[in-house]
PDB file of C-alpha atoms and ligand atoms in Angstrom:
ATOM      1  CA  MET A1056     -10.607 -19.397   3.184  1.00  0.00           C
ATOM      2  CA  THR A1057     -12.046 -20.201   6.565  1.00  0.00           C
ATOM      3  CA  ASP A1058     -11.762 -16.690   7.975  1.00  0.00           C
ATOM      4  CA  PHE A1059     -13.475 -14.958   5.048  1.00  0.00           C
ATOM      5  CA  ASP A1060     -17.109 -14.099   5.677  1.00  0.00           C
ATOM      6  CA  ARG A1061     -18.279 -11.758   2.920  1.00  0.00           C
ATOM      7  CA  PRO A1062     -21.599 -10.609   4.498  1.00  0.00           C
ATOM      8  CA  ILE A1063     -19.724  -9.497   7.636  1.00  0.00           C
ATOM      9  CA  ILE A1064     -17.135  -7.674   5.546  1.00  0.00           C
ATOM     10  CA  ASP A1065     -19.832  -6.060   3.383  1.00  0.00           C
ATOM     11  CA  ARG A1066     -21.681  -4.799   6.481  1.00  0.00           C
ATOM     12  CA  ALA A1067     -18.490  -3.330   7.942  1.00  0.00           C
ATOM     13  CA  LEU A1068     -17.786  -1.548   4.657  1.00  0.00           C
ATOM     14  CA  ALA A1069     -21.342  -0.360   4.016  1.00  0.00           C
ATOM     15  CA  ALA A1070     -20.415   3.319   4.141  1.00  0.00           C
ATOM     16  CA  THR A1071     -17.325   3.007   1.928  1.00  0.00           C
ATOM     17  CA  ARG A1072     -16.626   2.926  -1.811  1.00  0.00           C
ATOM     18  CA  PHE A1073     -15.978  -0.818  -1.439  1.00  0.00           C
ATOM     19  CA  ALA A1074     -19.511  -1.788  -0.286  1.00  0.00           C
ATOM     20  CA  GLY A1075     -20.852  -4.762  -2.220  1.00  0.00           C
ATOM     21  CA  ARG A1076     -17.817  -4.751  -4.485  1.00  0.00           C
ATOM     22  CA  ILE A1077     -15.671  -7.456  -2.876  1.00  0.00           C
ATOM     23  CA  HIS A1078     -14.689 -10.412  -5.063  1.00  0.00           C
ATOM     24  CA  HIS A1079     -13.025 -13.437  -3.487  1.00  0.00           C
ATOM     25  CA  PHE A1080     -10.949 -16.151  -5.190  1.00  0.00           C
ATOM     26  CA  GLU A1081      -9.405 -19.259  -3.713  1.00  0.00           C
ATOM     27  CA  THR A1082      -6.601 -19.249  -6.271  1.00  0.00           C
ATOM     28  CA  ILE A1083      -5.690 -16.657  -8.851  1.00  0.00           C
ATOM     29  CA  GLN A1084      -2.551 -15.721 -10.766  1.00  0.00           C
ATOM     30  CA  SER A1085      -2.400 -12.217  -9.350  1.00  0.00           C
ATOM     31  CA  THR A1086      -5.132 -10.027  -7.883  1.00  0.00           C
ATOM     32  CA  ASN A1087      -3.401  -7.010  -9.465  1.00  0.00           C
ATOM     33  CA  LEU A1088      -3.428  -8.606 -12.906  1.00  0.00           C
ATOM     34  CA  HIS A1089      -7.100  -9.487 -12.461  1.00  0.00           C
ATOM     35  CA  ALA A1090      -7.972  -5.944 -11.330  1.00  0.00           C
ATOM     36  CA  VAL A1091      -6.150  -4.385 -14.302  1.00  0.00           C
ATOM     37  CA  GLU A1092      -8.067  -6.688 -16.667  1.00  0.00           C
ATOM     38  CA  ALA A1093     -11.358  -5.939 -14.884  1.00  0.00           C
ATOM     39  CA  ALA A1094     -10.662  -2.207 -15.159  1.00  0.00           C
ATOM     40  CA  GLY A1095     -10.315  -2.676 -18.904  1.00  0.00           C
ATOM     41  CA  THR A1096     -13.777  -4.225 -19.101  1.00  0.00           C
ATOM     42  CA  GLY A1097     -15.534  -1.544 -17.063  1.00  0.00           C
ATOM     43  CA  ALA A1098     -15.349  -2.702 -13.417  1.00  0.00           C
ATOM     44  CA  PRO A1099     -16.498   0.165 -11.182  1.00  0.00           C
ATOM     45  CA  ASP A1100     -14.530   2.293  -8.751  1.00  0.00           C
ATOM     46  CA  GLY A1101     -14.040   0.483  -5.446  1.00  0.00           C
ATOM     47  CA  SER A1102     -13.944  -3.051  -6.855  1.00  0.00           C
ATOM     48  CA  VAL A1103     -11.802  -5.233  -4.604  1.00  0.00           C
ATOM     49  CA  TYR A1104     -10.220  -8.579  -5.488  1.00  0.00           C
ATOM     50  CA  ILE A1105      -8.993 -10.827  -2.678  1.00  0.00           C
ATOM     51  CA  ALA A1106      -7.332 -14.223  -3.022  1.00  0.00           C
ATOM     52  CA  ASP A1107      -6.356 -16.981  -0.625  1.00  0.00           C
ATOM     53  CA  GLU A1108      -3.441 -17.845  -2.908  1.00  0.00           C
ATOM     54  CA  GLN A1109      -1.669 -16.256  -5.876  1.00  0.00           C
ATOM     55  CA  THR A1110       0.273 -18.403  -8.323  1.00  0.00           C
ATOM     56  CA  ALA A1111       2.084 -15.425  -9.890  1.00  0.00           C
ATOM     57  CA  GLY A1112       1.897 -12.617  -7.310  1.00  0.00           C
ATOM     58  CA  ARG A1113       3.562  -9.462  -8.616  1.00  0.00           C
ATOM     59  CA  GLY A1114       5.983  -7.343  -6.573  1.00  0.00           C
ATOM     60  CA  ARG A1115       7.682  -4.027  -7.204  1.00  0.00           C
ATOM     61  CA  GLY A1116      10.633  -3.827  -9.559  1.00  0.00           C
ATOM     62  CA  GLY A1117       9.530  -6.913 -11.525  1.00  0.00           C
ATOM     63  CA  HIS A1118       9.897  -9.208  -8.500  1.00  0.00           C
ATOM     64  CA  THR A1119       7.399 -11.916  -7.591  1.00  0.00           C
ATOM     65  CA  TRP A1120       5.430 -11.839  -4.332  1.00  0.00           C
ATOM     66  CA  HIS A1121       5.528 -14.969  -2.176  1.00  0.00           C
ATOM     67  CA  SER A1122       1.814 -15.864  -2.002  1.00  0.00           C
ATOM     68  CA  ILE A1123       1.284 -19.222  -0.331  1.00  0.00           C
ATOM     69  CA  PRO A1124      -2.291 -20.378   0.381  1.00  0.00           C
ATOM     70  CA  GLY A1125      -4.125 -19.167   3.456  1.00  0.00           C
ATOM     71  CA  ASP A1126      -1.427 -17.409   5.435  1.00  0.00           C
ATOM     72  CA  GLY A1127      -1.233 -14.055   3.652  1.00  0.00           C
ATOM     73  CA  LEU A1128      -3.469 -11.178   2.716  1.00  0.00           C
ATOM     74  CA  TYR A1129      -3.476 -10.653  -1.054  1.00  0.00           C
ATOM     75  CA  LEU A1130      -5.780  -7.827  -2.088  1.00  0.00           C
ATOM     76  CA  SER A1131      -6.180  -5.378  -4.964  1.00  0.00           C
ATOM     77  CA  ALA A1132      -8.504  -2.376  -5.038  1.00  0.00           C
ATOM     78  CA  LEU A1133      -9.494  -0.598  -8.247  1.00  0.00           C
ATOM     79  CA  ILE A1134      -9.723   3.170  -7.970  1.00  0.00           C
ATOM     80  CA  ARG A1135     -11.238   5.428 -10.596  1.00  0.00           C
ATOM     81  CA  PRO A1136     -10.726   8.939  -9.249  1.00  0.00           C
ATOM     82  CA  ALA A1137     -13.864  11.106  -9.309  1.00  0.00           C
ATOM     83  CA  SER A1138     -11.797  14.178 -10.109  1.00  0.00           C
ATOM     84  CA  PRO A1139      -8.753  13.628 -12.303  1.00  0.00           C
ATOM     85  CA  ILE A1140      -5.489  12.945 -10.438  1.00  0.00           C
ATOM     86  CA  PRO A1141      -2.577  14.403 -12.448  1.00  0.00           C
ATOM     87  CA  LEU A1142       0.132  11.856 -13.233  1.00  0.00           C
ATOM     88  CA  ALA A1143       2.570  13.982 -11.240  1.00  0.00           C
ATOM     89  CA  ASP A1144       0.518  13.170  -8.106  1.00  0.00           C
ATOM     90  CA  ALA A1145       0.322   9.401  -8.629  1.00  0.00           C
ATOM     91  CA  LEU A1146       2.963   8.708  -5.968  1.00  0.00           C
ATOM     92  CA  TRP A1147       0.608  10.109  -3.329  1.00  0.00           C
ATOM     93  CA  ILE A1148      -1.640   7.065  -3.755  1.00  0.00           C
ATOM     94  CA  SER A1149       1.302   4.848  -2.788  1.00  0.00           C
ATOM     95  CA  LEU A1150       2.101   6.936   0.280  1.00  0.00           C
ATOM     96  CA  SER A1151      -1.566   7.067   1.353  1.00  0.00           C
ATOM     97  CA  THR A1152      -1.858   3.302   1.009  1.00  0.00           C
ATOM     98  CA  GLY A1153       1.222   2.789   3.171  1.00  0.00           C
ATOM     99  CA  LEU A1154      -0.374   4.892   5.909  1.00  0.00           C
ATOM    100  CA  ALA A1155      -3.650   2.966   5.608  1.00  0.00           C
ATOM    101  CA  ALA A1156      -1.846  -0.381   5.855  1.00  0.00           C
ATOM    102  CA  GLN A1157       0.192   0.785   8.845  1.00  0.00           C
ATOM    103  CA  ARG A1158      -2.969   1.908  10.646  1.00  0.00           C
ATOM    104  CA  ALA A1159      -4.857  -1.317   9.847  1.00  0.00           C
ATOM    105  CA  VAL A1160      -2.016  -3.521  11.100  1.00  0.00           C
ATOM    106  CA  GLN A1161      -1.828  -1.557  14.333  1.00  0.00           C
ATOM    107  CA  GLN A1162      -5.605  -1.712  14.876  1.00  0.00           C
ATOM    108  CA  THR A1163      -5.687  -5.438  14.179  1.00  0.00           C
ATOM    109  CA  THR A1164      -2.563  -6.609  16.001  1.00  0.00           C
ATOM    110  CA  GLY A1165      -1.252  -3.761  18.162  1.00  0.00           C
ATOM    111  CA  LEU A1166       2.022  -3.907  16.191  1.00  0.00           C
ATOM    112  CA  LEU A1167       3.414  -0.576  14.992  1.00  0.00           C
ATOM    113  CA  THR A1168       5.107  -1.084  11.625  1.00  0.00           C
ATOM    114  CA  ASP A1169       7.650   1.298  10.188  1.00  0.00           C
ATOM    115  CA  ILE A1170       7.184   2.399   6.557  1.00  0.00           C
ATOM    116  CA  ARG A1171      10.231   2.203   4.305  1.00  0.00           C
ATOM    117  CA  TRP A1172       9.675   4.735   1.533  1.00  0.00           C
ATOM    118  CA  PRO A1173       7.581   4.550  -0.478  1.00  0.00           C
ATOM    119  CA  ASN A1174       5.453   1.904   1.170  1.00  0.00           C
ATOM    120  CA  ASP A1175       7.161  -1.248   2.507  1.00  0.00           C
ATOM    121  CA  LEU A1176       5.826  -2.249   5.921  1.00  0.00           C
ATOM    122  CA  ILE A1177       8.724  -3.163   8.196  1.00  0.00           C
ATOM    123  CA  LEU A1178       8.815  -4.872  11.590  1.00  0.00           C
ATOM    124  CA  ASN A1179      12.087  -5.422  13.432  1.00  0.00           C
ATOM    125  CA  GLY A1180      14.053  -4.722  10.263  1.00  0.00           C
ATOM    126  CA  LYS A1181      12.161  -7.252   8.130  1.00  0.00           C
ATOM    127  CA  LYS A1182       9.466  -6.761   5.516  1.00  0.00           C
ATOM    128  CA  VAL A1183       5.954  -7.746   6.605  1.00  0.00           C
ATOM    129  CA  GLY A1184       3.999  -6.101   3.792  1.00  0.00           C
ATOM    130  CA  GLY A1185       4.378  -4.585   0.357  1.00  0.00           C
ATOM    131  CA  ILE A1186       2.305  -2.406  -1.940  1.00  0.00           C
ATOM    132  CA  LEU A1187       2.290  -2.307  -5.738  1.00  0.00           C
ATOM    133  CA  VAL A1188       0.241   0.432  -7.418  1.00  0.00           C
ATOM    134  CA  GLU A1189      -0.306  -0.104 -11.139  1.00  0.00           C
ATOM    135  CA  SER A1190      -2.027   2.576 -13.159  1.00  0.00           C
ATOM    136  CA  THR A1191      -2.882   3.668 -16.671  1.00  0.00           C
ATOM    137  CA  SER A1192      -3.028   7.232 -17.787  1.00  0.00           C
ATOM    138  CA  ALA A1193      -5.280   9.332 -19.960  1.00  0.00           C
ATOM    139  CA  PRO A1194      -3.601  11.881 -22.228  1.00  0.00           C
ATOM    140  CA  ALA A1195      -3.825  15.603 -21.610  1.00  0.00           C
ATOM    141  CA  THR A1196      -6.921  17.396 -22.919  1.00  0.00           C
ATOM    142  CA  ALA A1197      -7.816  21.063 -23.272  1.00  0.00           C
ATOM    143  CA  HIS A1198      -9.267  20.901 -19.728  1.00  0.00           C
ATOM    144  CA  HIS A1199      -6.926  18.559 -17.831  1.00  0.00           C
ATOM    145  CA  PRO A1200      -3.233  17.645 -17.831  1.00  0.00           C
ATOM    146  CA  ALA A1201      -2.375  13.961 -18.335  1.00  0.00           C
ATOM    147  CA  HIS A1202      -4.083  12.136 -15.485  1.00  0.00           C
ATOM    148  CA  LEU A1203      -4.775   8.705 -14.044  1.00  0.00           C
ATOM    149  CA  ARG A1204      -7.497   6.764 -15.823  1.00  0.00           C
ATOM    150  CA  PHE A1205      -7.473   4.219 -13.005  1.00  0.00           C
ATOM    151  CA  ALA A1206      -5.132   2.849 -10.363  1.00  0.00           C
ATOM    152  CA  VAL A1207      -4.928  -0.689  -9.036  1.00  0.00           C
ATOM    153  CA  ILE A1208      -3.691  -0.701  -5.461  1.00  0.00           C
ATOM    154  CA  GLY A1209      -2.202  -4.095  -4.643  1.00  0.00           C
ATOM    155  CA  ILE A1210      -1.445  -4.929  -1.024  1.00  0.00           C
ATOM    156  CA  GLY A1211       0.302  -8.025   0.271  1.00  0.00           C
ATOM    157  CA  ILE A1212       0.715  -8.634   4.006  1.00  0.00           C
ATOM    158  CA  ASN A1213       2.379 -11.653   5.605  1.00  0.00           C
ATOM    159  CA  VAL A1214      -0.182 -12.492   8.267  1.00  0.00           C
ATOM    160  CA  ASN A1215       0.125 -16.002   9.694  1.00  0.00           C
ATOM    161  CA  HIS A1216       3.285 -17.355   8.058  1.00  0.00           C
ATOM    162  CA  GLN A1217       5.293 -19.386  10.550  1.00  0.00           C
ATOM    163  CA  ALA A1218       8.320 -19.786   8.269  1.00  0.00           C
ATOM    164  CA  PHE A1219       9.690 -18.500   4.963  1.00  0.00           C
ATOM    165  CA  PRO A1220      11.793 -20.122   2.234  1.00  0.00           C
ATOM    166  CA  PRO A1221      15.542 -19.831   2.948  1.00  0.00           C
ATOM    167  CA  GLU A1222      16.080 -17.030   0.416  1.00  0.00           C
ATOM    168  CA  LEU A1223      13.374 -14.876   2.078  1.00  0.00           C
ATOM    169  CA  ALA A1224      13.930 -15.788   5.727  1.00  0.00           C
ATOM    170  CA  PRO A1225      16.576 -13.091   6.392  1.00  0.00           C
ATOM    171  CA  LEU A1226      14.365 -10.410   4.820  1.00  0.00           C
ATOM    172  CA  ALA A1227      10.745 -11.268   5.581  1.00  0.00           C
ATOM    173  CA  THR A1228       8.579 -11.720   8.651  1.00  0.00           C
ATOM    174  CA  SER A1229       4.875 -12.078   9.455  1.00  0.00           C
ATOM    175  CA  LEU A1230       2.459 -10.527  11.920  1.00  0.00           C
ATOM    176  CA  ARG A1231       2.194 -13.904  13.642  1.00  0.00           C
ATOM    177  CA  ARG A1232       5.948 -14.292  14.003  1.00  0.00           C
ATOM    178  CA  GLU A1233       6.257 -10.824  15.524  1.00  0.00           C
ATOM    179  CA  SER A1234       3.249 -10.953  17.841  1.00  0.00           C
ATOM    180  CA  GLY A1235       3.201 -14.649  18.671  1.00  0.00           C
ATOM    181  CA  ALA A1236      -0.516 -14.754  17.899  1.00  0.00           C
ATOM    182  CA  PHE A1237      -2.753 -15.893  15.036  1.00  0.00           C
ATOM    183  CA  HIS A1238      -4.619 -13.018  13.320  1.00  0.00           C
ATOM    184  CA  ALA A1239      -7.875 -13.358  11.359  1.00  0.00           C
ATOM    185  CA  ARG A1240      -7.371 -12.046   7.841  1.00  0.00           C
ATOM    186  CA  GLU A1241     -11.037 -11.050   7.788  1.00  0.00           C
ATOM    187  CA  THR A1242     -10.471  -8.477  10.558  1.00  0.00           C
ATOM    188  CA  LEU A1243      -7.348  -7.172   8.860  1.00  0.00           C
ATOM    189  CA  ILE A1244      -9.188  -6.867   5.531  1.00  0.00           C
ATOM    190  CA  GLN A1245     -11.983  -4.847   7.154  1.00  0.00           C
ATOM    191  CA  ASN A1246      -9.590  -2.539   8.958  1.00  0.00           C
ATOM    192  CA  LEU A1247      -7.464  -2.174   5.830  1.00  0.00           C
ATOM    193  CA  LEU A1248     -10.339  -1.229   3.545  1.00  0.00           C
ATOM    194  CA  LEU A1249     -11.834   1.177   6.123  1.00  0.00           C
ATOM    195  CA  ALA A1250      -8.445   2.861   6.517  1.00  0.00           C
ATOM    196  CA  LEU A1251      -7.851   2.933   2.760  1.00  0.00           C
ATOM    197  CA  ASP A1252     -11.244   4.526   2.126  1.00  0.00           C
ATOM    198  CA  ASP A1253     -10.422   7.115   4.758  1.00  0.00           C
ATOM    199  CA  GLU A1254      -6.961   7.862   3.345  1.00  0.00           C
ATOM    200  CA  LEU A1255      -8.228   8.102  -0.239  1.00  0.00           C
ATOM    201  CA  TYR A1256     -10.931  10.505   0.882  1.00  0.00           C
ATOM    202  CA  ALA A1257      -8.318  12.620   2.675  1.00  0.00           C
ATOM    203  CA  LEU A1258      -6.113  12.520  -0.428  1.00  0.00           C
ATOM    204  CA  GLU A1259      -8.933  13.615  -2.745  1.00  0.00           C
ATOM    205  CA  LEU A1260      -9.629  16.571  -0.461  1.00  0.00           C
ATOM    206  CA  GLU A1261      -5.968  17.490  -0.201  1.00  0.00           C
ATOM    207  CA  LEU A1262      -5.433  17.341  -3.964  1.00  0.00           C
ATOM    208  CA  ARG A1263      -8.399  19.702  -4.353  1.00  0.00           C
ATOM    209  CA  GLY A1264      -6.720  22.049  -1.878  1.00  0.00           C
ATOM    210  CA  GLU A1265      -9.315  21.464   0.821  1.00  0.00           C
ATOM    211  CA  LEU A1266      -7.464  20.453   3.955  1.00  0.00           C
ATOM    212  CA  PRO A1267      -9.924  18.418   5.993  1.00  0.00           C
ATOM    213  CA  SER A1268     -11.165  19.265   9.435  1.00  0.00           C
ATOM    214  CA  ALA A1269     -13.447  16.603  10.786  1.00  0.00           C
ATOM    215  CA  GLY A1270     -14.379  13.059  11.362  1.00  0.00           C
ATOM    216  CA  SER A1271     -11.688  10.801  10.097  1.00  0.00           C
ATOM    217  CA  PRO A1272      -8.869   9.393  12.236  1.00  0.00           C
ATOM    218  CA  ALA A1273      -6.523  10.678   9.529  1.00  0.00           C
ATOM    219  CA  PHE A1274      -7.300  14.193  10.633  1.00  0.00           C
ATOM    220  CA  THR A1275      -7.029  13.866  14.391  1.00  0.00           C
ATOM    221  CA  LEU A1276      -3.278  13.340  14.582  1.00  0.00           C
ATOM    222  CA  PRO A1277      -1.247  16.142  16.100  1.00  0.00           C
ATOM    223  CA  GLY A1278       0.827  18.356  13.850  1.00  0.00           C
ATOM    224  CA  GLY A1279      -1.480  18.700  10.872  1.00  0.00           C
ATOM    225  CA  ALA A1280      -3.436  16.523   8.506  1.00  0.00           C
ATOM    226  CA  GLY A1281      -1.319  16.965   5.362  1.00  0.00           C
ATOM    227  CA  LEU A1282      -0.192  13.712   3.792  1.00  0.00           C
ATOM    228  CA  LEU A1283       3.498  14.597   3.616  1.00  0.00           C
ATOM    229  CA  ALA A1284       3.547  15.629   7.292  1.00  0.00           C
ATOM    230  CA  ARG A1285       1.714  12.502   8.358  1.00  0.00           C
ATOM    231  CA  PHE A1286       3.944  10.243   6.271  1.00  0.00           C
ATOM    232  CA  THR A1287       7.050  11.911   7.676  1.00  0.00           C
ATOM    233  CA  ARG A1288       5.815  11.192  11.213  1.00  0.00           C
ATOM    234  CA  ALA A1289       4.900   7.606  10.337  1.00  0.00           C
ATOM    235  CA  SER A1290       8.233   6.584   8.801  1.00  0.00           C
ATOM    236  CA  THR A1291      11.690   6.593  10.384  1.00  0.00           C
ATOM    237  CA  TRP A1292      13.119   6.333   6.861  1.00  0.00           C
ATOM    238  CA  VAL A1293      12.251   9.843   5.723  1.00  0.00           C
ATOM    239  CA  GLN A1294      14.774  11.777   7.769  1.00  0.00           C
ATOM    240  CA  GLY A1295      18.289  11.042   8.990  1.00  0.00           C
ATOM    241  CA  LYS A1296      18.575   7.367   7.999  1.00  0.00           C
ATOM    242  CA  ARG A1297      21.790   6.094   6.403  1.00  0.00           C
ATOM    243  CA  VAL A1298      20.768   4.276   3.219  1.00  0.00           C
ATOM    244  CA  ARG A1299      21.961   2.667   0.040  1.00  0.00           C
ATOM    245  CA  VAL A1300      19.860   3.388  -3.048  1.00  0.00           C
ATOM    246  CA  ASP A1301      19.827   0.912  -5.948  1.00  0.00           C
ATOM    247  CA  GLU A1302      19.138   3.514  -8.603  1.00  0.00           C
ATOM    248  CA  ALA A1303      21.190   5.721 -10.925  1.00  0.00           C
ATOM    249  CA  GLY A1304      24.113   3.323 -10.654  1.00  0.00           C
ATOM    250  CA  GLY A1305      23.716   3.013  -6.850  1.00  0.00           C
ATOM    251  CA  TYR A1306      24.787   5.445  -4.146  1.00  0.00           C
ATOM    252  CA  THR A1307      24.793   5.893  -0.366  1.00  0.00           C
ATOM    253  CA  GLY A1308      23.814   8.826   1.834  1.00  0.00           C
ATOM    254  CA  ILE A1309      21.484  10.124   4.555  1.00  0.00           C
ATOM    255  CA  THR A1310      17.752  10.580   3.955  1.00  0.00           C
ATOM    256  CA  ALA A1311      16.769  14.251   3.912  1.00  0.00           C
ATOM    257  CA  GLY A1312      12.967  14.449   3.818  1.00  0.00           C
ATOM    258  CA  LEU A1313      10.355  14.346   1.072  1.00  0.00           C
ATOM    259  CA  ASP A1314      10.058  16.857  -1.734  1.00  0.00           C
ATOM    260  CA  ALA A1315       6.724  18.553  -2.473  1.00  0.00           C
ATOM    261  CA  ARG A1316       5.642  15.651  -4.711  1.00  0.00           C
ATOM    262  CA  GLY A1317       6.437  13.011  -2.086  1.00  0.00           C
ATOM    263  CA  PHE A1318       9.746  11.779  -3.512  1.00  0.00           C
ATOM    264  CA  LEU A1319      12.458  10.849  -1.014  1.00  0.00           C
ATOM    265  CA  GLN A1320      15.556  13.016  -0.941  1.00  0.00           C
ATOM    266  CA  VAL A1321      18.982  11.666   0.000  1.00  0.00           C
ATOM    267  CA  ALA A1322      22.023  13.771   0.844  1.00  0.00           C
ATOM    268  CA  GLY A1323      24.576  11.615  -0.983  1.00  0.00           C
ATOM    269  CA  ASP A1324      28.093  10.877   0.203  1.00  0.00           C
ATOM    270  CA  ASP A1325      29.074  12.376  -3.176  1.00  0.00           C
ATOM    271  CA  GLY A1326      27.879  15.791  -1.924  1.00  0.00           C
ATOM    272  CA  LEU A1327      24.792  15.828  -4.189  1.00  0.00           C
ATOM    273  CA  LEU A1328      21.141  15.949  -3.137  1.00  0.00           C
ATOM    274  CA  HIS A1329      19.520  12.988  -4.867  1.00  0.00           C
ATOM    275  CA  THR A1330      15.807  12.423  -5.497  1.00  0.00           C
ATOM    276  CA  VAL A1331      14.840   8.755  -5.250  1.00  0.00           C
ATOM    277  CA  LEU A1332      12.379   7.993  -8.022  1.00  0.00           C
ATOM    278  CA  SER A1333      11.505   4.328  -7.785  1.00  0.00           C
ATOM    279  CA  GLY A1334      12.467   2.816  -4.436  1.00  0.00           C
ATOM    280  CA  GLY A1335      15.184   0.264  -3.786  1.00  0.00           C
ATOM    281  CA  VAL A1336      16.156   1.995  -0.528  1.00  0.00           C
ATOM    282  CA  ARG A1337      18.038  -0.223   1.926  1.00  0.00           C
ATOM    283  CA  PRO A1338      19.958   0.333   5.163  1.00  0.00           C
ATOM    284  CA  ALA A1339      23.594   1.129   4.376  1.00  0.00           C
TER     285      ALA A1339
HETATM  286  C1  BTN B 823       6.341  -5.263  -3.176  1.00  0.00           C
HETATM  287  O1  BTN B 823       7.122  -5.822  -3.941  1.00  0.00           O
HETATM  288  O2  BTN B 823       6.715  -4.770  -2.107  1.00  0.00           O
HETATM  289  C2  BTN B 823       4.881  -5.142  -3.537  1.00  0.00           C
HETATM  290  C3  BTN B 823       4.153  -6.433  -3.311  1.00  0.00           C
HETATM  291  C4  BTN B 823       2.671  -6.363  -3.644  1.00  0.00           C
HETATM  292  C5  BTN B 823       2.014  -7.700  -3.499  1.00  0.00           C
HETATM  293  C6  BTN B 823       0.534  -7.621  -3.661  1.00  0.00           C
HETATM  294  S1  BTN B 823      -0.278  -9.118  -3.190  1.00  0.00           S
HETATM  295  C7  BTN B 823      -1.766  -8.533  -3.858  1.00  0.00           C
HETATM  296  C8  BTN B 823      -1.442  -7.798  -5.139  1.00  0.00           C
HETATM  297  N1  BTN B 823      -1.414  -8.709  -6.263  1.00  0.00           N
HETATM  298  C9  BTN B 823      -0.198  -8.829  -6.771  1.00  0.00           C
HETATM  299  O3  BTN B 823       0.115  -9.574  -7.730  1.00  0.00           O
HETATM  300  N2  BTN B 823       0.668  -8.065  -6.096  1.00  0.00           N
HETATM  301  C10 BTN B 823       0.006  -7.312  -5.060  1.00  0.00           C
END
């Protein structure tokens, strides 16, 4: 990977949970699979696994993730929450990661991606990035409800692809195709991990009921620092978009905001208010 210089990345991340914990592979089956296995053998919070190529990249809904050598960013971060995150709040990690990825892409390329709930990065109607969070839970105890033991945050971004296989071409694009310029993955990785550290910090505070006040770019946006408010501003999909949802037998309707847990609501053509649980939201 010619544009991967670990000492530079480590210096940039010195003040984050990822400092000194970056692992790089030329080829791997799946960085998510590797991170889940590493979690099982005691890898610490903040361990990051990056590959130039994945031979069995995993996508949401049991799909594979197109992971050709060199052109994409394939990264997984292992998170072991310092204070327990209840299972009911696990979706917030996905939403936070979408915001971090959106911010990193904009800082690196100037391109403003849309976020299709829960966390697809979209440019000009095509997917440029996807996020797969895989987690295991710890059972409820006398002191805590069932909570996350760890979460693996997997992020794939199409960076310098100049073409896609015919079956993906109508659906997928890359940062290079949209901007007309080559982008160093190293810079995107730095910006992504800085933004992710920032978002996870904001999330930890918010889940403890301490709305933040200072310092982080996450907190300087107008209209409040709360995750749901920020996600609603960042995504045109949350409100007023006509969609088809491939869930519960499939239905169509208009998106109607997020509920208090971060799930997307859709006012269905059948007159019912639906809660989208797992994604599969497409333009109708
Ligand atoms: C999606 O289907 O939208 C999610 C795609 C997630 C792909 C990334 S690439 C790095 C990490 N390792 C994997 O096997 N998958 C995720």
